[in-house]
Tab-separated table of C-alpha atoms and ligand atoms in Angstrom:
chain	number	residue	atom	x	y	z
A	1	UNK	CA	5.442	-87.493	1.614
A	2	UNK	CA	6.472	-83.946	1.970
A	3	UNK	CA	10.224	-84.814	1.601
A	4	UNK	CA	11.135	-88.143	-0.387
A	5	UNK	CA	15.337	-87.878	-0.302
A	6	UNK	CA	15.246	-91.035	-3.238
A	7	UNK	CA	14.024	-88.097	-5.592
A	8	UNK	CA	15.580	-84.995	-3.870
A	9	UNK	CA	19.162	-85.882	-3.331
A	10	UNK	CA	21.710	-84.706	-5.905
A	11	UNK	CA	18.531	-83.580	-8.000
A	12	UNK	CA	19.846	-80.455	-10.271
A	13	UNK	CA	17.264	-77.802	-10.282
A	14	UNK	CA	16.578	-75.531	-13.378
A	15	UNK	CA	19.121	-73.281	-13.936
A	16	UNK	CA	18.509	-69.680	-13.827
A	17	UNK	CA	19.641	-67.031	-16.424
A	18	UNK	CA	20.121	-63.364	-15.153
A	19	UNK	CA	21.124	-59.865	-15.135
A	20	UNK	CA	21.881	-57.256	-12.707
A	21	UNK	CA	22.199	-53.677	-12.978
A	22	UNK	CA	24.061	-50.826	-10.837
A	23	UNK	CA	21.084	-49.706	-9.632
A	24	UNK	CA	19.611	-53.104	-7.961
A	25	UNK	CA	23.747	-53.195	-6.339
A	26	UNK	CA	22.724	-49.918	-5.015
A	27	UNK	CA	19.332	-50.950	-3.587
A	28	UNK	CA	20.978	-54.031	-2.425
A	29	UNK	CA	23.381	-51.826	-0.322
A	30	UNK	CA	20.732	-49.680	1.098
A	31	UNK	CA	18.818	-53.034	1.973
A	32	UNK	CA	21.463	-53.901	3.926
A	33	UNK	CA	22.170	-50.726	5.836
A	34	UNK	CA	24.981	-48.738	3.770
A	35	UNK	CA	25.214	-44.888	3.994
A	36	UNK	CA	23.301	-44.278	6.881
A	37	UNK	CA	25.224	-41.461	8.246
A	38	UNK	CA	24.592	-38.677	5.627
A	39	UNK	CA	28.045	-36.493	6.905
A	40	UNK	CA	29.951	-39.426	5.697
A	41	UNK	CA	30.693	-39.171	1.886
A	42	UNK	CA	32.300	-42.318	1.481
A	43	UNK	CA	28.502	-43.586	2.224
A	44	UNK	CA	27.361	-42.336	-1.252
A	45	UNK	CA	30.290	-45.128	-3.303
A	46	UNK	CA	27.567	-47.610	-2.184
A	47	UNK	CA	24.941	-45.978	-4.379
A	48	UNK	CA	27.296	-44.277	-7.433
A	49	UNK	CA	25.153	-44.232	-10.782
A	50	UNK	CA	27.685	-46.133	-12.771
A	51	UNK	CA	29.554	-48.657	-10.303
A	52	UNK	CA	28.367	-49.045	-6.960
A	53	UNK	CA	30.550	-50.255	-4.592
A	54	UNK	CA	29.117	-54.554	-4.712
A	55	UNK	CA	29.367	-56.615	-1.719
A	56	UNK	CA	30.150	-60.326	-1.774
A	57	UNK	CA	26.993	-60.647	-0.267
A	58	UNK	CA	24.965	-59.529	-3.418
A	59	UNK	CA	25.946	-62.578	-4.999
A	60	UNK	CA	22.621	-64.172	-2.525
A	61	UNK	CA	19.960	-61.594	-4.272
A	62	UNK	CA	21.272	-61.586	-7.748
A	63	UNK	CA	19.395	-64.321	-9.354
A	64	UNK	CA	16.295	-63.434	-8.106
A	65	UNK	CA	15.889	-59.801	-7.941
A	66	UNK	CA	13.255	-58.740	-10.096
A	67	UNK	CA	11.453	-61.857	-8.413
A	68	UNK	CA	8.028	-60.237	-7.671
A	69	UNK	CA	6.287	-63.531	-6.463
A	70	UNK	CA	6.115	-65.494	-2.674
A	71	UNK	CA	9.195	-68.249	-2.782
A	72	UNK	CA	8.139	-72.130	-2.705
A	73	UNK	CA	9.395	-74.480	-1.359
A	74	UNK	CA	8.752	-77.272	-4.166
A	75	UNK	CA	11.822	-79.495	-5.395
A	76	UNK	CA	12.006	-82.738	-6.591
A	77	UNK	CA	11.052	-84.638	-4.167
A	78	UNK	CA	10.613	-81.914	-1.790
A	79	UNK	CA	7.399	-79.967	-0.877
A	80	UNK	CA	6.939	-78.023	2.174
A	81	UNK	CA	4.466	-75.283	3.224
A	82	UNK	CA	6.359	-72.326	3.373
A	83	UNK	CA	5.276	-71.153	6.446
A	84	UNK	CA	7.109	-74.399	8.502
A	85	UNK	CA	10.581	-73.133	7.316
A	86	UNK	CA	13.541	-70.594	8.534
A	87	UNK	CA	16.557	-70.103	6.354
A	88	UNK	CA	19.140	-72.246	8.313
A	89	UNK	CA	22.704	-70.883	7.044
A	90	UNK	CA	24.288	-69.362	4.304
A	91	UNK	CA	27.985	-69.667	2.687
A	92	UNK	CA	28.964	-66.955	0.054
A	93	UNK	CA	32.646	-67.601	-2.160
A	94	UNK	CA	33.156	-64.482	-4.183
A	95	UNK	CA	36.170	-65.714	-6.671
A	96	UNK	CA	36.464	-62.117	-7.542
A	97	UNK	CA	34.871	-59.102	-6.718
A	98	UNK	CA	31.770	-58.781	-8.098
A	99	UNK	CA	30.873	-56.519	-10.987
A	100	UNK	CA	28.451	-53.798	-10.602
A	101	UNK	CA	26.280	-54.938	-13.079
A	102	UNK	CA	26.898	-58.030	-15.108
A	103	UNK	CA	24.714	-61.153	-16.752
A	104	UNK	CA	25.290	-64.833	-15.151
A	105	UNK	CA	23.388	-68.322	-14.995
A	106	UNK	CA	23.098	-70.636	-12.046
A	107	UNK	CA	23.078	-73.680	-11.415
A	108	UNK	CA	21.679	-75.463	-8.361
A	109	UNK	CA	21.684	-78.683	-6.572
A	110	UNK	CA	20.075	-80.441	-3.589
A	111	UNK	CA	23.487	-81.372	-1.794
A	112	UNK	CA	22.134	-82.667	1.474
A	113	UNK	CA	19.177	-83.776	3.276
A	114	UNK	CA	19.455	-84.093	6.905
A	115	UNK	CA	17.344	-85.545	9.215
A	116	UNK	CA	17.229	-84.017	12.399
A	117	UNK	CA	14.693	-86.095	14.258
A	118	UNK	CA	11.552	-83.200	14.454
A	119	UNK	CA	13.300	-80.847	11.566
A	120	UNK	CA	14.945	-81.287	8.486
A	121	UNK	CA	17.701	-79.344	6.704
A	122	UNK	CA	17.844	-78.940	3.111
A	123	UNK	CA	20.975	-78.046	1.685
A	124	UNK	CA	21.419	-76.585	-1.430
A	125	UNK	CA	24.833	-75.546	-3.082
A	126	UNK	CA	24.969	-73.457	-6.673
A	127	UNK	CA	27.824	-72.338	-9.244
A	128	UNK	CA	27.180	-68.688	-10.962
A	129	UNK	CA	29.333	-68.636	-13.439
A	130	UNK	CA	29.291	-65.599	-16.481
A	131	UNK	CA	28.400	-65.797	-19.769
A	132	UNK	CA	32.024	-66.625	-20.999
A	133	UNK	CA	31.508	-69.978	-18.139
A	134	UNK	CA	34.614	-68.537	-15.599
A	135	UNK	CA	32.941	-69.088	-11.785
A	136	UNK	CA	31.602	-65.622	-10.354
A	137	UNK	CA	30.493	-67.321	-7.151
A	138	UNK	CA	29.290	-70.408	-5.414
A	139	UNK	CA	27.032	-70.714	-2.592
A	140	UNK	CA	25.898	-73.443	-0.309
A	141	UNK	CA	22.910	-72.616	2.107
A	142	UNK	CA	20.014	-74.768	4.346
A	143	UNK	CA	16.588	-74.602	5.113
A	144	UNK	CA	15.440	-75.408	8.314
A	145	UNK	CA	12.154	-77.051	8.013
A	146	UNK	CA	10.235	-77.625	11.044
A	147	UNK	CA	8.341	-80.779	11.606
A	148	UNK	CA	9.993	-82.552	8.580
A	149	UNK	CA	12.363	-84.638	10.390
A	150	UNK	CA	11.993	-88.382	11.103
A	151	UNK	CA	12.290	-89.437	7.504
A	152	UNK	CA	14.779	-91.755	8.310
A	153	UNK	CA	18.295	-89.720	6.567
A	154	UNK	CA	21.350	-89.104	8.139
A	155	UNK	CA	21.923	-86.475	10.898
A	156	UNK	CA	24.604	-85.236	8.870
A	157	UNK	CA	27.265	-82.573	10.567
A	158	UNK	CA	26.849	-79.350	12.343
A	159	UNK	CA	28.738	-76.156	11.816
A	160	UNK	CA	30.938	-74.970	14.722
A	161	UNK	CA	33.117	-72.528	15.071
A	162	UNK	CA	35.901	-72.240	17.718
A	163	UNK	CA	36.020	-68.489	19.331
A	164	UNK	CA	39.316	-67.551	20.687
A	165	UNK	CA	38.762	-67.206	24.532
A	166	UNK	CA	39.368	-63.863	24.673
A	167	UNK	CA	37.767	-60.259	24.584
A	168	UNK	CA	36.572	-59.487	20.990
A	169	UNK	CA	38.884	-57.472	18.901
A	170	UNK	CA	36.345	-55.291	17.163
A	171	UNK	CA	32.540	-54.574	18.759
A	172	UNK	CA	30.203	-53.090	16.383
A	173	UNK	CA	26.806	-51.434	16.989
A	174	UNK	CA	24.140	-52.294	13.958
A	175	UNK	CA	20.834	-50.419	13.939
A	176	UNK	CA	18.265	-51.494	11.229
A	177	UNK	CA	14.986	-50.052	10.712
A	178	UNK	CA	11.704	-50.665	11.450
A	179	UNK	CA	11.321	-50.983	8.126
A	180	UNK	CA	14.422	-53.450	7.215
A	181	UNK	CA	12.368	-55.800	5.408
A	182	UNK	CA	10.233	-53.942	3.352
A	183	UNK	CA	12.926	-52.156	1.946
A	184	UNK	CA	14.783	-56.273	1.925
A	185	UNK	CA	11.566	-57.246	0.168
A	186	UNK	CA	12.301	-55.367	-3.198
A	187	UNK	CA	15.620	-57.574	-3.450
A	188	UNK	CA	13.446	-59.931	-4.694
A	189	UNK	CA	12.750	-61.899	-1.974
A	190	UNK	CA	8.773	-61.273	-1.294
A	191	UNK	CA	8.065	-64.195	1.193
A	192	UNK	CA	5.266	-63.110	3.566
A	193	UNK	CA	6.966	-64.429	6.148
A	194	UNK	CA	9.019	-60.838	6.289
A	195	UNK	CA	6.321	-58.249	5.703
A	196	UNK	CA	2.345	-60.112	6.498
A	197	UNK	CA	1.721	-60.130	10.056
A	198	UNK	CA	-0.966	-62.835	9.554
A	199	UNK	CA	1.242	-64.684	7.491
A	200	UNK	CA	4.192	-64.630	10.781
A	201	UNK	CA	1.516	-65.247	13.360
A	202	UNK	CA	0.681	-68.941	11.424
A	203	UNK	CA	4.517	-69.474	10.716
A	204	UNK	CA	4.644	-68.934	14.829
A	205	UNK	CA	6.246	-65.565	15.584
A	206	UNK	CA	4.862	-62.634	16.841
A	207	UNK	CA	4.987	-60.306	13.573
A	208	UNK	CA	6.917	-60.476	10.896
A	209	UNK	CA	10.894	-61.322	11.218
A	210	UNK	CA	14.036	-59.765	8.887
A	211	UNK	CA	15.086	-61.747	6.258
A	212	UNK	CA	17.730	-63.974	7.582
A	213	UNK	CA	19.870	-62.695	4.262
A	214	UNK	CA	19.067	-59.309	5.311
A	215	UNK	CA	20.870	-59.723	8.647
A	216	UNK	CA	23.928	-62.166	6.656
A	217	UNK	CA	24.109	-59.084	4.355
A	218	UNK	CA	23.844	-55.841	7.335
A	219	UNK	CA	26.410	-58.110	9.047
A	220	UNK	CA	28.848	-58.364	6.428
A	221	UNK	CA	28.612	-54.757	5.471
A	222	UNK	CA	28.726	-53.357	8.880
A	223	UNK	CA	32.448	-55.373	8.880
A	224	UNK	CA	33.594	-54.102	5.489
A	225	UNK	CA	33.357	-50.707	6.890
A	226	UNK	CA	34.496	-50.473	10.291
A	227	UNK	CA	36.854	-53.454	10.140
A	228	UNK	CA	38.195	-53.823	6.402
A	229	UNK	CA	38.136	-50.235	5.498
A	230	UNK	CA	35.123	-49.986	3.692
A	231	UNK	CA	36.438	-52.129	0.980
A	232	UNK	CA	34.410	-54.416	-0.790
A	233	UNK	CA	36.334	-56.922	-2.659
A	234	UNK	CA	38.548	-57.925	0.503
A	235	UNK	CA	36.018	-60.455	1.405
A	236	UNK	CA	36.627	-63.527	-0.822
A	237	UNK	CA	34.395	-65.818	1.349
A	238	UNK	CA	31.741	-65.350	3.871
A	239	UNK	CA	29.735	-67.360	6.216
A	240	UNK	CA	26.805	-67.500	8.984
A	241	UNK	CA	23.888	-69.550	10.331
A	242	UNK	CA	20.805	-67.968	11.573
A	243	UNK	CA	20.739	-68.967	15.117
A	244	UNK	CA	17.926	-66.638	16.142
A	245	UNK	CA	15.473	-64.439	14.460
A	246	UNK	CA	15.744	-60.482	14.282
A	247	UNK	CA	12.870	-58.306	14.348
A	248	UNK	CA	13.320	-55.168	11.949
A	249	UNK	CA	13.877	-52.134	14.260
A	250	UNK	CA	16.116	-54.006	16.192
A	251	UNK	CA	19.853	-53.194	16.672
A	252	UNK	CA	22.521	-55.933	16.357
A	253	UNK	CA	25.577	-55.988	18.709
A	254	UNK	CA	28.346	-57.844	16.422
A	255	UNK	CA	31.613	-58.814	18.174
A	256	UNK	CA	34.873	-59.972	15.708
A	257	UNK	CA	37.747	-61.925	16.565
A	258	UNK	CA	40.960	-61.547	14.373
A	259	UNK	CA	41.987	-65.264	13.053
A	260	UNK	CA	44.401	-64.877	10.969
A	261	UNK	CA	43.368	-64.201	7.539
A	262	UNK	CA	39.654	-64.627	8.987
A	263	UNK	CA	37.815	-62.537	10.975
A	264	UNK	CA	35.073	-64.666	13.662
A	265	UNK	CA	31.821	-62.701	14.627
A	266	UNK	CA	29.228	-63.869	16.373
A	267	UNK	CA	25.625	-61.241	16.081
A	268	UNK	CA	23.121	-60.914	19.218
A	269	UNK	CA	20.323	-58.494	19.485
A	270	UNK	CA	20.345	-55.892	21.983
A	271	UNK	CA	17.324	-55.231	22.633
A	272	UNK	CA	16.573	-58.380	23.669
A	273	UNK	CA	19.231	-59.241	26.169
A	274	UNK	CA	21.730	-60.665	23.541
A	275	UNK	CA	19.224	-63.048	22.038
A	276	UNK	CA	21.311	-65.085	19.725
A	277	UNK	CA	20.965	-64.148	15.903
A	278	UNK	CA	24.074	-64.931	13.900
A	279	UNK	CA	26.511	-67.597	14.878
A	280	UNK	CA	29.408	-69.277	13.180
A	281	UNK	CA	30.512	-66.482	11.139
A	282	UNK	CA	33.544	-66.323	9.440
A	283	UNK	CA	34.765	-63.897	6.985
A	284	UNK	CA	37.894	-64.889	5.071
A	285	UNK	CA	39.538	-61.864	3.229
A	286	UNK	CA	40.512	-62.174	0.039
A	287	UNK	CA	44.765	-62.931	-0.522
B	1	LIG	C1	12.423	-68.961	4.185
B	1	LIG	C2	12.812	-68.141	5.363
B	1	LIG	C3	13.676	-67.157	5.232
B	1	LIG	C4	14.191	-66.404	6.383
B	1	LIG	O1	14.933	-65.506	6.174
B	1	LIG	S1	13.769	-66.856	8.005
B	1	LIG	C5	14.801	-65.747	8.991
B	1	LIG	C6	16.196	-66.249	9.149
B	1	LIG	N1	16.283	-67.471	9.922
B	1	LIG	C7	16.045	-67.471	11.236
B	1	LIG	O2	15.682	-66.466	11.830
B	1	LIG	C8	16.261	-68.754	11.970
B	1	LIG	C9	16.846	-68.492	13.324
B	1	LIG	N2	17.173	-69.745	14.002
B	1	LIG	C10	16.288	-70.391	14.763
B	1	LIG	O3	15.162	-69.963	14.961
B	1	LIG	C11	16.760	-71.684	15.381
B	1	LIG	O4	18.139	-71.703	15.465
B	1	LIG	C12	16.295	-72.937	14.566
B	1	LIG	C13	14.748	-72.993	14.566
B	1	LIG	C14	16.824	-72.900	13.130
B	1	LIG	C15	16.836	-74.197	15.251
B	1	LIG	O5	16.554	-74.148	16.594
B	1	LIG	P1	16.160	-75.490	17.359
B	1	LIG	O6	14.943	-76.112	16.786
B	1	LIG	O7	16.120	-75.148	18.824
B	1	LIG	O8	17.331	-76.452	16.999
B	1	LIG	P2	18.507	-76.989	17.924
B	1	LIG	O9	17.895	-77.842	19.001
B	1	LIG	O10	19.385	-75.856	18.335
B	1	LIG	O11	19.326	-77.936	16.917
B	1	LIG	C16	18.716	-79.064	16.349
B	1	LIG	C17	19.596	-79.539	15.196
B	1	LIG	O12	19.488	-78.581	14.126
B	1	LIG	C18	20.774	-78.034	13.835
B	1	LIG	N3	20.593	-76.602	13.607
B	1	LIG	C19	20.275	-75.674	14.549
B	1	LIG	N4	20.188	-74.467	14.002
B	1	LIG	C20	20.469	-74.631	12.703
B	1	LIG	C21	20.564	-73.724	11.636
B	1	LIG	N5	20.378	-72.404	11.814
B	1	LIG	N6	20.868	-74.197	10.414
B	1	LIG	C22	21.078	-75.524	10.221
B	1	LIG	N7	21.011	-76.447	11.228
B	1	LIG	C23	20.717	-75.993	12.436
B	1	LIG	C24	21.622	-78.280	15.057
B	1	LIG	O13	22.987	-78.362	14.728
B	1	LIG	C25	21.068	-79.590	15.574
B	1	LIG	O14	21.617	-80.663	14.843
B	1	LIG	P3	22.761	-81.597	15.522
B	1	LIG	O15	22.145	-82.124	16.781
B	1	LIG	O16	23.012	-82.666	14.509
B	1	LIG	O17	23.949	-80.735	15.783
């Protein structure tokens, strides 16, 4: 049985020790679409030598970075073909801003399993904490694996946000490029899925799709700068699930609602007639 949630459920996976350098923040931020307008010098505090400007959103690449081999999707109790799974969402807490280069170690869990008749989600949640033990981050994200439903687990909830009904406060443009996820890739997340056009055609798209992570990330960056002033450390807590795939190349039209201490976006692709690809975002800025 591809998913037994006896075994998976609450199981603690090995924990991972890392390090990070200025240089990988500075790929990071490239990865995700920082300094792309050369006349703009405040572009080039995203790649500084010594301390990069370091979104939240770094805190999702960190652990795996140097990571030069295909992800699996092998747990206890889980084991899934790689190809039959989309990243579902993804939840970022930054409890400070994040260094610019630093060591950590996380730790990761199996929070959830739910059962969504023809899919199942897999949720996992993780503490990074550094190597004095005070929390750098915690994340929770799902996998959305299709076909794995029906084992019987709960339904569990689904996320929802409430959009003010009214006209967006902010609209934002997003290009990426063509070649998005190769230059994603080298973040340390190599699955096929983003770069093999064989590999996309079995997992049933048309060529190969961005990294969900690399849209979460491009998303997050493009509101930094045009809504929070291009700094960093204002977002304390960030938020999105991948409600339709992007193709690299593609531009993103991102609308924000002001919410108080949040900001609401919602991400659709233009190209494509405002196919849906980010929804339920929420960006909480840091007090
Ligand atoms: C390893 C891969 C890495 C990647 O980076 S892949 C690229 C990034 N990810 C994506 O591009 C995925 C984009 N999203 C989609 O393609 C679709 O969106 C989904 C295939 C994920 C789901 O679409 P559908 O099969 O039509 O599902 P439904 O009928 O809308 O909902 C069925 C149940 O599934 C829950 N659900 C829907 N989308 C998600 C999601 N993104 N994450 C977690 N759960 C999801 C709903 O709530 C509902 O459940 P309830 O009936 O209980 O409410």
């Amino acid at each position: 049985m591809p998913i037994d949630p006896s075994v998976a459920l609450g199981a603690e996976l090995p924990e991972v020790s890392f390090e990070w350098s200025a240089s990988d923040a500075a790929l990071y931020n490239l990865a995700v679409g920082a300094a792309s307008d050369p006349m703009d010098t405040t572009g080039l505090e995203y790649i500084h030598d010594a301390t990069p400007k370091v979104l939240p959103t770094f805190a999702t690449v960190a652990a795996g970075f140097h990571t030069t081999e295909p992800p699996k999707v092998s747990f206890p109790g889980i084991d899934i073909d790689l190809a039959k799974v989309v990243h579902g969402s993804q939840q970022v807490t930054a409890y400070r801003p994040l260094p610019a280069a630093g060591k950590a170690t996380t730790r990761t869990r199996i929070a959830e399993i739910q059962d969504k008749g023809s899919a199942a989600v897999i949720v996992q949640e993780s503490v990074t904490a550094d190597d004095e033990g005070q929390t750098l981050w915690t994340s929770r994200s799902s996998i959305f694996a299709k076909g794995e439903g029906g084992f019987g687990g709960e339904r569990g909830s689904s996320a929802k946000v409430d959009y003010p009904d009214r006209a967006p406060d902010h609209r934002l443009t997003v290009a990426t490029l063509p070649q998005q996820a190769l230059l994603y890739r080298l973040c340390g997340d190599r699955n096929p899925l983003h770069s093999d056009p064989e590999f996309a055609t079995r997992a049933g798209f048309p060529r190969p799709i961005l990294h969900g992570l690399c849209t979460y990330g491009t998303v997050c960056r493009a509101i930094v700068d045009e809504v929070l002033g291009g700094d960093v450390t204002a977002v304390a807590d960030y938020s999105a699930s991948f409600a339709g795939v992007v193709f690299p190349g593609e531009t993103l039209a991102v609308e924000i609602w002001e919410d108080g201490s949040r900001l609401l976006a919602t991400a659709t692709v233009v190209e494509r007639d405002g196919a849906k690809a980010l929804g339920n975002v929420v960006c909480e800025r840091r007090r």
